[in-house]
PDB file of C-alpha atoms in Angstrom:
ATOM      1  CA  UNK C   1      43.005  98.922 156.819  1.00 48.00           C
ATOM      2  CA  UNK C   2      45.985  97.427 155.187  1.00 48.00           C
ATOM      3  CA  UNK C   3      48.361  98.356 152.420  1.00 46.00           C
ATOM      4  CA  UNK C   4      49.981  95.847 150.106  1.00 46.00           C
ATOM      5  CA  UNK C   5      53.440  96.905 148.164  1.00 53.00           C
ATOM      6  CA  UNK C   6      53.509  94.031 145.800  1.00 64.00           C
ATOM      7  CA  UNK C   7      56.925  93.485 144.060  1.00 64.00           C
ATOM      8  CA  UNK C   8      56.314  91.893 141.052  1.00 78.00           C
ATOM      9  CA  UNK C   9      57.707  88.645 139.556  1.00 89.00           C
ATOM     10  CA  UNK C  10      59.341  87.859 136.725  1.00 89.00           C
ATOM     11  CA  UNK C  11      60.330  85.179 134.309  1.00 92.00           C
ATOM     12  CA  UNK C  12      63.701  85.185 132.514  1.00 94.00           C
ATOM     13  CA  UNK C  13      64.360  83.081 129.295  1.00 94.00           C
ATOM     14  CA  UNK C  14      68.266  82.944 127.973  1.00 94.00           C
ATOM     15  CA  UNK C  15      67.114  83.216 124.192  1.00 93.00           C
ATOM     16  CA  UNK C  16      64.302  85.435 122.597  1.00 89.00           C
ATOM     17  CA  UNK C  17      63.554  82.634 120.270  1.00 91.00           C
ATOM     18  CA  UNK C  18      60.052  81.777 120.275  1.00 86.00           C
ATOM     19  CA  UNK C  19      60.541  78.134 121.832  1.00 92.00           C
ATOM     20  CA  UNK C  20      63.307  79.478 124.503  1.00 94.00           C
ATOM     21  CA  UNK C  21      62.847  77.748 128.012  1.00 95.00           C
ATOM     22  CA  UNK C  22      60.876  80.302 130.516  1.00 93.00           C
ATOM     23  CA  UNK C  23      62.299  79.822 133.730  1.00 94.00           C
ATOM     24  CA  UNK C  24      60.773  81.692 137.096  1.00 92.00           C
ATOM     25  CA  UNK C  25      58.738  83.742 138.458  1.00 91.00           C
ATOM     26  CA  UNK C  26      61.729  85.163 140.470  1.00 93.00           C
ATOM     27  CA  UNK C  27      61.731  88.411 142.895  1.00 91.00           C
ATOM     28  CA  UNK C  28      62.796  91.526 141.877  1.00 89.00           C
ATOM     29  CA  UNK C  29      65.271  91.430 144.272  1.00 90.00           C
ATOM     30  CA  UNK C  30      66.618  88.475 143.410  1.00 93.00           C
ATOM     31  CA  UNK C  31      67.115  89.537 139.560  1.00 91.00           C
ATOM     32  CA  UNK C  32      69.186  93.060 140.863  1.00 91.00           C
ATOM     33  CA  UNK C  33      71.348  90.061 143.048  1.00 93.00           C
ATOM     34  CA  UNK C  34      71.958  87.888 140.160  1.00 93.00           C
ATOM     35  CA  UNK C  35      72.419  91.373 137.515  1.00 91.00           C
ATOM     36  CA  UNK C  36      74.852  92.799 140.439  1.00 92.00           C
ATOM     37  CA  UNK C  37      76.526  89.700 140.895  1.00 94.00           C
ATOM     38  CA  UNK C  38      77.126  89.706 137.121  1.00 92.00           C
ATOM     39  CA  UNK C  39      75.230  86.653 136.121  1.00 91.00           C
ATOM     40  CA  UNK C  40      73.256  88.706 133.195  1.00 89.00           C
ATOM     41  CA  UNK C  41      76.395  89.895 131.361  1.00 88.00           C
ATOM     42  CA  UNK C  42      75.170  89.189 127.921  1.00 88.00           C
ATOM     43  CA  UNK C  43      71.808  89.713 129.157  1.00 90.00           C
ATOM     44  CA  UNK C  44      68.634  88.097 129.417  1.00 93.00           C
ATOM     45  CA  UNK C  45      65.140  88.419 128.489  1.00 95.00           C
ATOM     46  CA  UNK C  46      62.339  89.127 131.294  1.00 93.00           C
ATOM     47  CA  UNK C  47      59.031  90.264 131.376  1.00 91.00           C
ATOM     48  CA  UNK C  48      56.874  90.612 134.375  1.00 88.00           C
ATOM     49  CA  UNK C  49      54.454  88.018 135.568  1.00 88.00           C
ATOM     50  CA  UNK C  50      50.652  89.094 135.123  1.00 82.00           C
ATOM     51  CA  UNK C  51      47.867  86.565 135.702  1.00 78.00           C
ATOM     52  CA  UNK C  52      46.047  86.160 132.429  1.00 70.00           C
ATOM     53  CA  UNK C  53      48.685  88.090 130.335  1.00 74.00           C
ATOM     54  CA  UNK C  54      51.255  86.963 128.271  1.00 74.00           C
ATOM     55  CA  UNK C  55      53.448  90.174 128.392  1.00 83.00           C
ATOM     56  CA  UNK C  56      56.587  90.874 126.140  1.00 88.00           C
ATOM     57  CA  UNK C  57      59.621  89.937 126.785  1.00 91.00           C
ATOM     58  CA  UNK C  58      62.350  92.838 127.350  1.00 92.00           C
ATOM     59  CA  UNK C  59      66.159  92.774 126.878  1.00 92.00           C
ATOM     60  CA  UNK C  60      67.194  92.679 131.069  1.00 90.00           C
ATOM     61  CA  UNK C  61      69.858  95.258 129.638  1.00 89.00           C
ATOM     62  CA  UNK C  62      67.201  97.727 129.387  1.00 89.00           C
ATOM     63  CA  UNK C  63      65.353  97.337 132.422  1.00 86.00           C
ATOM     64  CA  UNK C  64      65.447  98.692 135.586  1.00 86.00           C
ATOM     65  CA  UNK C  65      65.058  96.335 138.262  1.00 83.00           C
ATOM     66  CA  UNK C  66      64.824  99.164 140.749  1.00 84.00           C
ATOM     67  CA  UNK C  67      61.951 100.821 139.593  1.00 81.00           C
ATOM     68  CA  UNK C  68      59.617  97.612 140.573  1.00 75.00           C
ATOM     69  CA  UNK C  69      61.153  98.016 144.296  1.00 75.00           C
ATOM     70  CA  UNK C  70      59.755 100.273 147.165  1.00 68.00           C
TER      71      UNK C  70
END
């Protein structure tokens, strides 16, 4: 029997504006490297990447990357 920890992706867009470019799916851990390496500053907006869902997109000012890690 095995266990899969799946750490989700996301997709980032620089605008909330309906026609912004979506860019991604990126790791988790590579959005906390690019947030801790200061890259989000004004922030950006992510949602997480579900197959058949089109999921909302979320300020990455409010979000906390680490809760998606194990």
């Amino acid at each position: 029997l095995s266990v899969c920890v799946c750490v989700p992706f996301l997709s980032v867009q620089w605008t909330e504006a309906d026609d912004a470019e979506v860019y991604g799916p990126f790791t988790v851990h590579q959005m906390i490297e690019w947030q801790e390496a200061g890259h989000f500053k004004d922030g950006v907006f992510c949602r997480e990447v579900k197959e058949g869902k089109n999921q909302k997109f979320y300020n990455s000012k409010r979000v906390d990357f680490e809760l998606y890690t194990d």
